[in-house]
Structure formats: C-alpha cells, structure tokens
Tab-separated table of C-alpha atoms in Angstrom:
chain	number	residue	atom	x	y	z
A	930	MET	CA	-13.379	20.048	13.528
A	931	SER	CA	-14.156	20.161	9.864
A	932	LEU	CA	-11.761	19.063	7.397
A	933	PRO	CA	-11.271	21.429	3.665
A	934	PRO	CA	-10.379	18.642	1.640
A	935	LEU	CA	-9.634	20.383	-1.020
A	936	SER	CA	-8.303	23.368	-0.832
A	937	ARG	CA	-6.435	21.396	2.450
A	938	ARG	CA	-4.751	19.098	-0.600
A	939	ALA	CA	-3.883	21.776	-3.215
A	940	MET	CA	-1.996	24.199	0.056
A	941	MET	CA	-0.598	21.033	2.070
A	942	ARG	CA	1.286	19.819	-1.817
A	943	GLY	CA	2.957	23.098	-1.784
A	944	ALA	CA	3.754	22.962	2.208
A	945	VAL	CA	4.990	19.532	2.299
A	946	LEU	CA	7.770	20.559	-1.075
A	947	VAL	CA	9.263	23.590	0.829
A	948	GLY	CA	9.470	21.473	4.235
A	949	VAL	CA	11.621	19.065	3.053
A	950	GLY	CA	14.948	18.905	4.342
A	951	ALA	CA	17.563	17.001	6.655
A	952	ALA	CA	16.157	14.653	8.985
A	953	THR	CA	16.962	15.777	12.868
A	954	GLY	CA	16.127	14.461	16.555
A	955	GLY	CA	16.950	10.823	17.197
A	956	LEU	CA	15.372	7.336	16.119
A	957	HIS	CA	12.844	5.973	18.258
A	958	THR	CA	11.346	2.665	17.315
A	959	LEU	CA	8.241	0.526	18.359
A	960	THR	CA	8.798	-2.674	17.342
A	961	SER	CA	7.932	-5.878	19.930
A	962	SER	CA	4.797	-7.452	19.770
A	963	PRO	CA	2.102	-8.263	22.084
A	964	ALA	CA	1.498	-11.183	23.514
A	965	HIS	CA	-0.870	-13.514	21.767
A	966	ALA	CA	-1.306	-11.111	19.296
A	967	ALA	CA	-1.933	-12.561	15.699
A	968	VAL	CA	-0.104	-9.479	13.582
A	969	ALA	CA	2.858	-8.415	14.797
A	970	ARG	CA	3.484	-4.761	15.877
A	971	PRO	CA	4.845	-2.828	12.817
A	972	THR	CA	8.073	-0.644	13.301
A	973	MET	CA	6.720	2.741	14.236
A	974	HIS	CA	8.559	6.233	14.379
A	975	GLY	CA	7.557	8.051	17.153
A	976	THR	CA	7.100	12.407	16.940
A	977	ALA	CA	10.304	12.176	18.522
A	978	SER	CA	11.947	10.434	16.518
A	979	TRP	CA	10.938	13.031	13.626
A	980	GLY	CA	11.678	16.173	15.876
A	981	ALA	CA	8.219	17.175	16.275
A	982	ARG	CA	7.212	20.290	18.556
A	983	ALA	CA	4.301	20.080	20.989
A	984	PRO	CA	0.874	20.516	20.446
A	985	ARG	CA	-0.216	23.627	20.972
A	986	THR	CA	-2.821	22.050	23.979
A	987	PRO	CA	-2.495	18.530	24.910
A	988	VAL	CA	-4.105	15.805	22.841
A	989	SER	CA	-7.447	14.274	23.300
A	990	LEU	CA	-8.078	10.814	23.933
A	991	ILE	CA	-11.235	9.535	23.443
A	992	SER	CA	-11.892	6.447	25.957
A	993	GLY	CA	-13.026	3.528	24.008
A	994	ARG	CA	-12.397	2.403	20.378
A	995	PRO	CA	-12.737	3.569	16.980
A	996	ASN	CA	-14.888	2.144	14.592
A	997	LYS	CA	-13.514	2.286	11.241
A	998	VAL	CA	-9.983	3.357	9.457
A	999	ILE	CA	-10.446	6.207	6.751
A	1000	ILE	CA	-7.820	6.262	3.853
A	1001	HIS	CA	-6.053	9.319	2.634
A	1002	HIS	CA	-3.390	10.514	0.216
A	1003	THR	CA	-0.851	13.337	1.022
A	1004	ALA	CA	-1.211	15.048	-2.795
A	1005	THR	CA	1.841	15.396	-3.083
A	1006	ALA	CA	4.854	14.714	-5.142
A	1007	ASN	CA	5.714	11.089	-6.133
A	1008	GLN	CA	8.905	11.240	-4.273
A	1009	THR	CA	11.815	8.612	-5.478
A	1010	ASP	CA	13.432	9.454	-1.876
A	1011	TYR	CA	11.858	6.552	-0.032
A	1012	SER	CA	14.724	7.154	2.931
A	1013	LEU	CA	14.010	6.919	6.755
A	1014	ALA	CA	14.935	11.311	6.534
A	1015	ARG	CA	12.663	11.590	3.588
A	1016	ALA	CA	9.668	10.228	5.679
A	1017	GLN	CA	11.311	12.110	8.629
A	1018	SER	CA	11.495	15.381	6.865
A	1019	LEU	CA	7.592	14.940	4.920
A	1020	ALA	CA	6.649	14.139	9.097
A	1021	ARG	CA	7.593	17.787	10.393
A	1022	ALA	CA	6.577	18.992	6.485
A	1023	VAL	CA	3.046	17.926	7.710
A	1024	GLN	CA	2.765	19.039	10.162
A	1025	ASN	CA	4.189	22.070	10.381
A	1026	PHE	CA	1.238	23.014	7.266
A	1027	HIS	CA	-1.510	21.554	9.835
A	1028	MET	CA	-0.173	23.731	12.567
A	1029	ASP	CA	0.757	27.005	10.830
A	1030	SER	CA	-1.876	26.778	7.949
A	1031	ASN	CA	-4.330	25.062	9.226
A	1032	GLY	CA	-4.521	26.640	12.655
A	1033	TRP	CA	-4.668	22.764	14.367
A	1034	ILE	CA	-3.060	21.904	17.443
A	1035	ASP	CA	-1.245	19.514	16.262
A	1036	SER	CA	-0.969	16.999	12.809
A	1037	GLY	CA	-4.239	16.113	12.169
A	1038	GLN	CA	-3.902	12.221	11.208
A	1039	GLN	CA	-2.577	9.531	13.153
A	1040	PHE	CA	-0.284	7.963	11.240
A	1041	THR	CA	1.335	8.805	7.804
A	1042	VAL	CA	2.965	6.060	5.491
A	1043	SER	CA	5.889	7.173	3.260
A	1044	ARG	CA	6.735	5.841	-0.224
A	1045	GLY	CA	9.375	4.183	1.033
A	1046	GLY	CA	6.985	1.875	3.518
A	1047	HIS	CA	8.393	3.764	6.871
A	1048	ILE	CA	5.141	4.417	9.503
A	1049	MET	CA	5.532	8.344	11.125
A	1050	GLU	CA	3.673	8.695	14.202
A	1051	GLY	CA	1.191	11.848	13.302
A	1052	ARG	CA	-0.341	12.936	15.931
A	1053	HIS	CA	1.113	12.901	19.742
A	1054	ARG	CA	0.067	9.577	21.259
A	1055	SER	CA	-1.109	7.782	18.846
A	1056	ILE	CA	1.410	5.369	18.541
A	1057	GLU	CA	0.607	4.951	22.829
A	1058	THR	CA	-3.009	4.266	22.594
A	1059	LEU	CA	-3.039	1.888	19.253
A	1060	ASN	CA	-0.770	-0.337	21.294
A	1061	GLY	CA	-3.010	0.075	24.310
A	1062	GLY	CA	-6.375	-0.902	22.563
A	1063	SER	CA	-8.963	0.721	24.381
A	1064	SER	CA	-8.599	4.363	24.285
A	1065	PHE	CA	-7.418	6.682	20.723
A	1066	VAL	CA	-6.143	10.263	19.747
A	1067	PHE	CA	-8.948	12.557	18.410
A	1068	GLY	CA	-7.835	13.661	15.286
A	1069	THR	CA	-8.733	16.114	12.500
A	1070	HIS	CA	-8.540	14.311	9.336
A	1071	ALA	CA	-12.400	13.347	8.311
A	1072	GLY	CA	-15.097	16.263	9.434
A	1073	ALA	CA	-18.155	14.336	11.760
A	1074	GLN	CA	-15.345	10.890	11.470
A	1075	ASN	CA	-12.726	12.267	13.527
A	1076	ASN	CA	-14.238	11.451	16.991
A	1077	GLN	CA	-14.559	7.156	15.816
A	1078	SER	CA	-12.385	6.984	13.223
A	1079	ILE	CA	-8.219	6.632	12.735
A	1080	GLY	CA	-6.856	8.338	9.866
A	1081	ILE	CA	-3.752	7.237	8.002
A	1082	GLU	CA	-2.151	9.737	4.991
A	1083	ASN	CA	0.317	7.706	2.090
A	1084	GLU	CA	2.635	9.576	0.546
A	1085	GLY	CA	2.161	10.612	-2.786
A	1086	THR	CA	-0.990	11.536	-5.453
A	1087	TYR	CA	-3.071	8.745	-6.535
A	1088	MET	CA	-5.066	9.251	-9.226
A	1089	THR	CA	-3.602	7.972	-11.992
A	1090	VAL	CA	-0.826	5.854	-10.759
A	1091	GLY	CA	-0.391	3.597	-7.418
A	1092	PRO	CA	1.271	3.568	-4.586
A	1093	THR	CA	4.814	1.970	-4.181
A	1094	THR	CA	5.256	-1.650	-2.951
A	1095	ALA	CA	7.150	-1.125	-0.001
A	1096	LEU	CA	3.871	1.489	0.658
A	1097	TYR	CA	1.563	-0.483	0.180
A	1098	ASN	CA	2.628	-4.076	2.157
A	1099	SER	CA	3.320	-1.036	5.011
A	1100	LEU	CA	-0.394	0.351	5.153
A	1101	VAL	CA	-1.496	-3.533	5.086
A	1102	ASN	CA	0.826	-3.885	7.978
A	1103	LEU	CA	-0.317	-1.109	10.138
A	1104	VAL	CA	-4.190	-1.198	9.254
A	1105	ALA	CA	-4.485	-5.013	10.170
A	1106	TYR	CA	-2.525	-4.213	13.451
A	1107	THR	CA	-4.744	-1.080	13.759
A	1108	CYS	CA	-7.954	-2.598	13.102
A	1109	GLN	CA	-7.084	-5.854	15.710
A	1110	GLN	CA	-6.035	-3.950	18.793
A	1111	TYR	CA	-9.484	-2.280	18.060
A	1112	SER	CA	-11.921	-4.854	17.081
A	1113	ILE	CA	-12.089	-2.728	13.712
A	1114	PRO	CA	-14.033	-5.771	10.530
A	1115	ALA	CA	-11.757	-5.396	7.656
A	1116	SER	CA	-14.984	-4.128	5.861
A	1117	GLN	CA	-14.798	-0.687	7.999
A	1118	ILE	CA	-11.916	0.277	6.047
A	1119	TYR	CA	-12.996	3.279	3.743
A	1120	GLY	CA	-11.398	6.307	1.920
A	1121	HIS	CA	-11.621	9.512	2.715
A	1122	ARG	CA	-14.175	10.576	-0.420
A	1123	ASP	CA	-16.495	8.642	1.644
A	1124	PHE	CA	-17.433	11.017	4.063
A	1125	MET	CA	-16.165	14.274	2.558
A	1126	ALA	CA	-15.974	15.556	-1.018
A	1127	THR	CA	-12.786	15.712	-2.075
A	1128	ALA	CA	-10.971	13.132	-4.619
A	1129	CYS	CA	-8.707	12.062	-1.949
A	1130	PRO	CA	-6.793	9.198	-1.798
A	1131	GLY	CA	-7.093	8.951	-5.072
A	1132	ASP	CA	-8.838	7.227	-8.003
A	1133	VAL	CA	-6.237	4.709	-8.465
A	1134	LEU	CA	-5.644	4.420	-4.356
A	1135	TYR	CA	-9.369	4.345	-3.609
A	1136	ALA	CA	-9.790	1.095	-6.094
A	1137	ARG	CA	-7.672	-0.814	-4.542
A	1138	LEU	CA	-9.225	-0.530	-0.866
A	1139	PRO	CA	-11.367	-3.532	-1.723
A	1140	GLN	CA	-8.169	-6.093	-1.881
A	1141	LEU	CA	-7.018	-3.453	1.282
A	1142	ARG	CA	-9.723	-5.216	2.972
A	1143	ALA	CA	-8.957	-8.497	1.801
A	1144	ASP	CA	-5.178	-8.013	2.416
A	1145	VAL	CA	-5.966	-6.735	6.073
A	1146	ALA	CA	-8.627	-9.886	6.262
A	1147	ALA	CA	-6.142	-12.059	5.690
A	1148	ARG	CA	-3.518	-11.352	7.885
A	1149	LEU	CA	-6.365	-11.112	10.611
A	1150	SER	CA	-7.297	-14.332	10.474
A	1151	GLY	CA	-3.525	-16.010	9.410
A	1152	GLY	CA	-2.681	-16.542	12.834
A	1153	SER	CA	1.097	-15.315	13.334
A	1154	GLY	CA	0.796	-13.050	10.682
A	1155	GLY	CA	2.208	-13.244	7.215
A	1156	PHE	CA	4.311	-11.755	4.596
A	1157	THR	CA	2.868	-10.381	1.312
A	1158	ALA	CA	4.480	-8.817	-1.564
A	1159	ILE	CA	2.932	-7.067	-4.292
A	1160	VAL	CA	4.558	-6.219	-7.634
A	1161	ASP	CA	3.162	-4.132	-10.343
A	1162	ASN	CA	5.429	-3.859	-13.885
A	1163	THR	CA	5.761	-0.237	-12.822
A	1164	THR	CA	7.299	-0.954	-9.652
A	1165	ALA	CA	10.806	0.105	-9.940
A	1166	GLY	CA	13.684	-1.879	-10.200
A	1167	ARG	CA	11.235	-4.646	-9.661
A	1168	PHE	CA	10.051	-5.140	-13.045
A	1169	THR	CA	12.404	-6.352	-16.564
A	1170	ALA	CA	11.368	-6.587	-20.058
A	1171	SER	CA	12.857	-7.069	-22.937
A	1172	GLY	CA	11.744	-4.010	-25.490
A	1173	ASN	CA	9.797	-6.333	-27.603
A	1174	TRP	CA	7.239	-5.858	-24.379
A	1175	GLY	CA	4.917	-2.495	-25.345
A	1176	THR	CA	3.084	-0.468	-22.916
A	1177	SER	CA	-0.956	-0.586	-22.814
A	1178	SER	CA	-3.786	1.294	-20.359
A	1179	PHE	CA	-6.254	0.698	-23.245
A	1180	SER	CA	-8.060	-1.939	-20.308
A	1181	THR	CA	-9.815	-0.834	-17.287
A	1182	GLN	CA	-9.384	-4.176	-15.535
A	1183	ARG	CA	-5.102	-3.373	-14.800
A	1184	HIS	CA	-3.820	-3.281	-11.648
A	1185	GLY	CA	-2.228	0.095	-11.750
A	1186	THR	CA	-1.651	2.773	-14.809
A	1187	ASP	CA	-0.518	-0.004	-17.123
A	1188	TYR	CA	0.295	-3.510	-18.310
A	1189	ARG	CA	2.587	-5.092	-20.361
A	1190	PHE	CA	2.125	-7.103	-23.316
A	1191	ALA	CA	3.685	-8.977	-26.380
A	1192	ASP	CA	2.459	-11.952	-29.278
A	1193	PRO	CA	3.326	-15.439	-28.779
A	1194	VAL	CA	6.478	-16.610	-30.436
A	1195	LEU	CA	8.368	-19.883	-29.532
A	1196	ALA	CA	11.120	-18.530	-28.443
A	1197	SER	CA	12.562	-17.701	-24.521
A	1198	ASP	CA	11.674	-13.521	-23.704
A	1199	THR	CA	10.264	-13.793	-20.341
A	1200	ALA	CA	9.232	-10.866	-18.547
A	1201	TRP	CA	9.829	-11.205	-14.561
A	1202	PHE	CA	8.734	-9.149	-11.251
A	1203	LYS	CA	11.505	-9.162	-8.833
A	1204	VAL	CA	10.337	-10.243	-5.372
A	1205	ASN	CA	12.590	-9.705	-1.923
A	1206	ILE	CA	12.058	-13.114	-0.531
A	1207	PRO	CA	12.232	-12.745	3.373
A	1208	SER	CA	12.612	-16.272	4.402
A	1209	ALA	CA	12.585	-20.359	2.582
A	1210	GLY	CA	8.722	-21.659	2.968
A	1211	THR	CA	6.286	-22.446	1.167
A	1212	TYR	CA	4.087	-19.192	-0.614
A	1213	GLN	CA	1.291	-17.944	-2.460
A	1214	VAL	CA	1.488	-16.526	-6.005
A	1215	ASP	CA	-1.110	-14.790	-7.078
A	1216	ALA	CA	-0.923	-12.998	-11.149
A	1217	TRP	CA	-3.268	-10.013	-11.778
A	1218	TRP	CA	-3.988	-9.218	-15.604
A	1219	ALA	CA	-6.427	-7.753	-17.780
A	1220	ALA	CA	-8.282	-9.912	-19.598
A	1221	ASN	CA	-10.084	-9.569	-23.505
A	1222	ALA	CA	-11.508	-12.232	-25.494
A	1223	GLY	CA	-8.575	-11.231	-27.871
A	1224	TYR	CA	-6.200	-12.129	-25.263
A	1225	ASN	CA	-4.287	-15.083	-24.843
A	1226	SER	CA	-5.845	-17.990	-23.343
A	1227	SER	CA	-2.493	-20.462	-22.694
A	1228	THR	CA	-0.437	-17.565	-20.706
A	1229	PRO	CA	2.205	-19.263	-19.265
A	1230	TYR	CA	3.912	-17.703	-15.913
A	1231	ILE	CA	7.188	-18.943	-14.441
A	1232	VAL	CA	7.592	-19.397	-10.824
A	1233	ALA	CA	11.250	-20.340	-9.565
A	1234	THR	CA	10.615	-22.369	-6.687
A	1235	SER	CA	13.866	-24.298	-4.731
A	1236	SER	CA	12.896	-27.144	-6.702
A	1237	GLY	CA	13.504	-25.262	-10.259
A	1238	ASN	CA	11.408	-23.113	-11.868
A	1239	GLN	CA	7.409	-24.104	-12.912
A	1240	THR	CA	5.322	-23.327	-15.396
A	1241	ILE	CA	1.393	-22.763	-15.221
A	1242	ARG	CA	-0.842	-21.324	-17.728
A	1243	MET	CA	-3.207	-19.358	-17.245
A	1244	ASN	CA	-6.746	-17.924	-19.157
A	1245	GLN	CA	-6.275	-14.170	-19.912
A	1246	GLN	CA	-9.247	-14.067	-21.881
A	1247	ILE	CA	-11.351	-14.468	-18.801
A	1248	ASN	CA	-10.660	-13.527	-15.194
A	1249	GLY	CA	-9.440	-10.170	-15.254
A	1250	GLY	CA	-9.012	-7.061	-13.181
A	1251	GLN	CA	-8.251	-9.647	-9.576
A	1252	TRP	CA	-6.197	-11.957	-7.953
A	1253	ARG	CA	-5.996	-15.583	-10.100
A	1254	ASN	CA	-4.440	-17.514	-8.118
A	1255	LEU	CA	-1.312	-20.056	-9.973
A	1256	GLY	CA	-0.613	-22.348	-6.483
A	1257	SER	CA	1.499	-22.647	-3.852
A	1258	PHE	CA	5.601	-23.233	-3.798
A	1259	HIS	CA	8.158	-23.785	-2.278
A	1260	LEU	CA	11.001	-20.849	-2.149
A	1261	ASN	CA	14.189	-19.746	-1.664
A	1262	ALA	CA	15.121	-16.813	0.918
A	1263	GLY	CA	16.516	-13.733	-1.257
A	1264	ASP	CA	15.719	-11.101	-3.734
A	1265	TYR	CA	15.492	-12.184	-7.165
A	1266	ASN	CA	13.303	-12.890	-10.555
A	1267	VAL	CA	10.504	-14.971	-8.694
A	1268	VAL	CA	7.706	-15.118	-11.329
A	1269	GLY	CA	8.046	-14.468	-15.150
A	1270	VAL	CA	5.936	-14.364	-18.055
A	1271	SER	CA	6.469	-15.892	-20.888
A	1272	ARG	CA	5.906	-15.366	-24.607
A	1273	TRP	CA	6.445	-18.681	-25.276
A	1274	THR	CA	2.831	-20.291	-25.866
A	1275	SER	CA	1.152	-21.543	-29.524
A	1276	ALA	CA	-1.695	-19.752	-28.770
A	1277	ALA	CA	-3.163	-16.724	-30.117
A	1278	GLY	CA	-2.951	-13.481	-28.709
A	1279	TYR	CA	-1.268	-10.632	-26.370
A	1280	VAL	CA	0.061	-11.828	-23.167
A	1281	ILE	CA	-0.252	-10.223	-20.648
A	1282	ALA	CA	2.529	-9.071	-17.784
A	1283	ASP	CA	0.328	-6.685	-15.259
A	1284	ALA	CA	1.667	-7.336	-11.655
A	1285	VAL	CA	2.153	-10.647	-9.335
A	1286	ARG	CA	1.497	-11.393	-5.804
A	1287	ILE	CA	3.615	-13.340	-2.700
A	1288	ARG	CA	1.593	-13.970	0.562
A	1289	ASN	CA	1.934	-16.320	3.308
C-alpha cells in the first residue's frame, strides 16, 4: 500500500495528541532471550498489553525474512512524560489514526519506541514473527518497501533536536535484535526519506543513522551483547554545568542541537555527564565534540573510575563530529557523574562539552 508521508505525519500529530489518555489493559512483556543468541531479546510490550483493537482483517504474514529496517519518527510533540502509560496511550492513538483516518487494517508499523524507551508492538503478530525469525508481518509504512522491511516509529519530531537517550538506547537494542533474528546486515538500516518524499525521520535523527548502524554492528559482533548509553548536553537530568558555560550551535559537527563551551581557566569548573552504570566492570568511554581551529588543543576529560578520577586530554581542534575513544576504564555500578569536561587547562581556546557514550 502507498503511504502518503507528509499528510500522514501532519495529521498524525493532532491524532496522537487527542488520543493520549490513561492506560488500560494488562501488561504483557516478552523478555527471555533465545538460546545462544548474541543479542538479548529486549522487553517488548505486545498489543494485548496496551489494549489494541483487533485488526479489521487478519494481518498478512510474509514467508521469509525482510532485508532492511526503516526508521521513522511519529512527528508528534516531544513529550516529557516518559512513563509506560504514556507509551501505551501513544500506541493506541497511532492505531486509531491508522485505522480510522487512513483506513488501514491495523497500525502501519511493526514497532514503536517511546521517548521513555518503551518498545511497543505496532501491527499484531510482529513480536511473534520477529522472535521466530523466519517470517514477518506485512506492514504499511514505506510504500513499495512494505513487503521487504521492518518499520520502527520513534515518538517525537526530530528535525532540529535529537531523541532522548532512553529512546536511542532502546532503538539500538530493538534494531540489533531485529537484524540478528532476520540476518539483516547493519548496513541495511535506512530512513523513511530514503524511499519516499518525506522529511521523516527528521534531519537530526536521519543524521544519526550512520551512528545507529555502527552501534548495531557493534552489538551484533559483541558476543553476549552489551550496554550502551549516550548522554548529550541537552539530555534532561543528565548534564550539569555552571553558568560559566555558554551554549552554541555554531558548528555543524555538533552531536545534537547544540553544545556547551567555556574559556579555559586554572580552576575547577567541570561540566558533568551523568550515566546509570548497570554493573561494575570495564567500559569503553567515548566523547563527541565539535572541532574548530580556535578551540582547545588540550581539553581535560575526567572519568570517575572505581579507583578515582582519571584525566585524559583531547585535542578539540581536530577530529570533530564523530565518536573519539577516551579509553577503557573500570567503573562502579550506580547512577552518578561518570564523565566530566574540565576548564582546567593552560592551552588557549574554548573547551567543548557536547556528548559522551559509555559502552561495553
């Protein structure tokens, strides 16, 4: 079926906002992992758990495996309600719009990831077939690609801002599991706009697709899987800095919508990134910054290791607009300030605090 992307997005925005309400129905989650799987099965909330309507007609199953994953955004408001109840309500509103306004038999996409990181089943039987790995549900999300792809909606509008850390981490988990189950290479992750005339999944999220492919590839080659957390300077409740730090969107190499900057000074004034480390162990710590010839050539990054703070100096005049590894560190479990950017340097030029990534 053909998907009218622009009108659909605009109409969905109003439908979802109207459809949000209290969650009903029982919770049903699937969390166990298939034997010997490299990527653990993420928690996925089935249609029964969010009170889905029955499809108008039985959904169609395609025997065989899809060859790609297509990323969407819902083009709805960037909600700050990150609860499961919100995710359930969103799933109902999307289904109502797809069935009542578009005339489709069910939700168009196979899965939706909420801004709180909750993975919701969209079209019925999507979880069942994904876990089986030998067939998939025919969706309605990307025109001629419907019969060969899995569609994943991401709650929010990502034209000028990026998704929440919780959403992105769950998206990595879901896409990695999908690619594993269907033997889809990480290189076959696309945006909706790759196939149709649409702004979806938004300029910022679309620009993140190379990173998504890299993160999924790392998960697929990671044996038992791993932990990945990204904290941007705009991540709510996860970044703190004094009033001495300014905000800029000058460089297109920024991670999200902007980055923080400050003059160097021989005093302690650290901007901190807070990360919830699931268990004590060894983690890779990466940093992202916008580079410029006028920025600092010896910016101090502080990593709060289990044996005390360690300082790593990075040249922010080069290698911007990408993840750069700070090293491997043993971290304690807990939710705390893990990585900081300090102003304490004798080198000239702004020090930049943009985003960090923790992984194992």
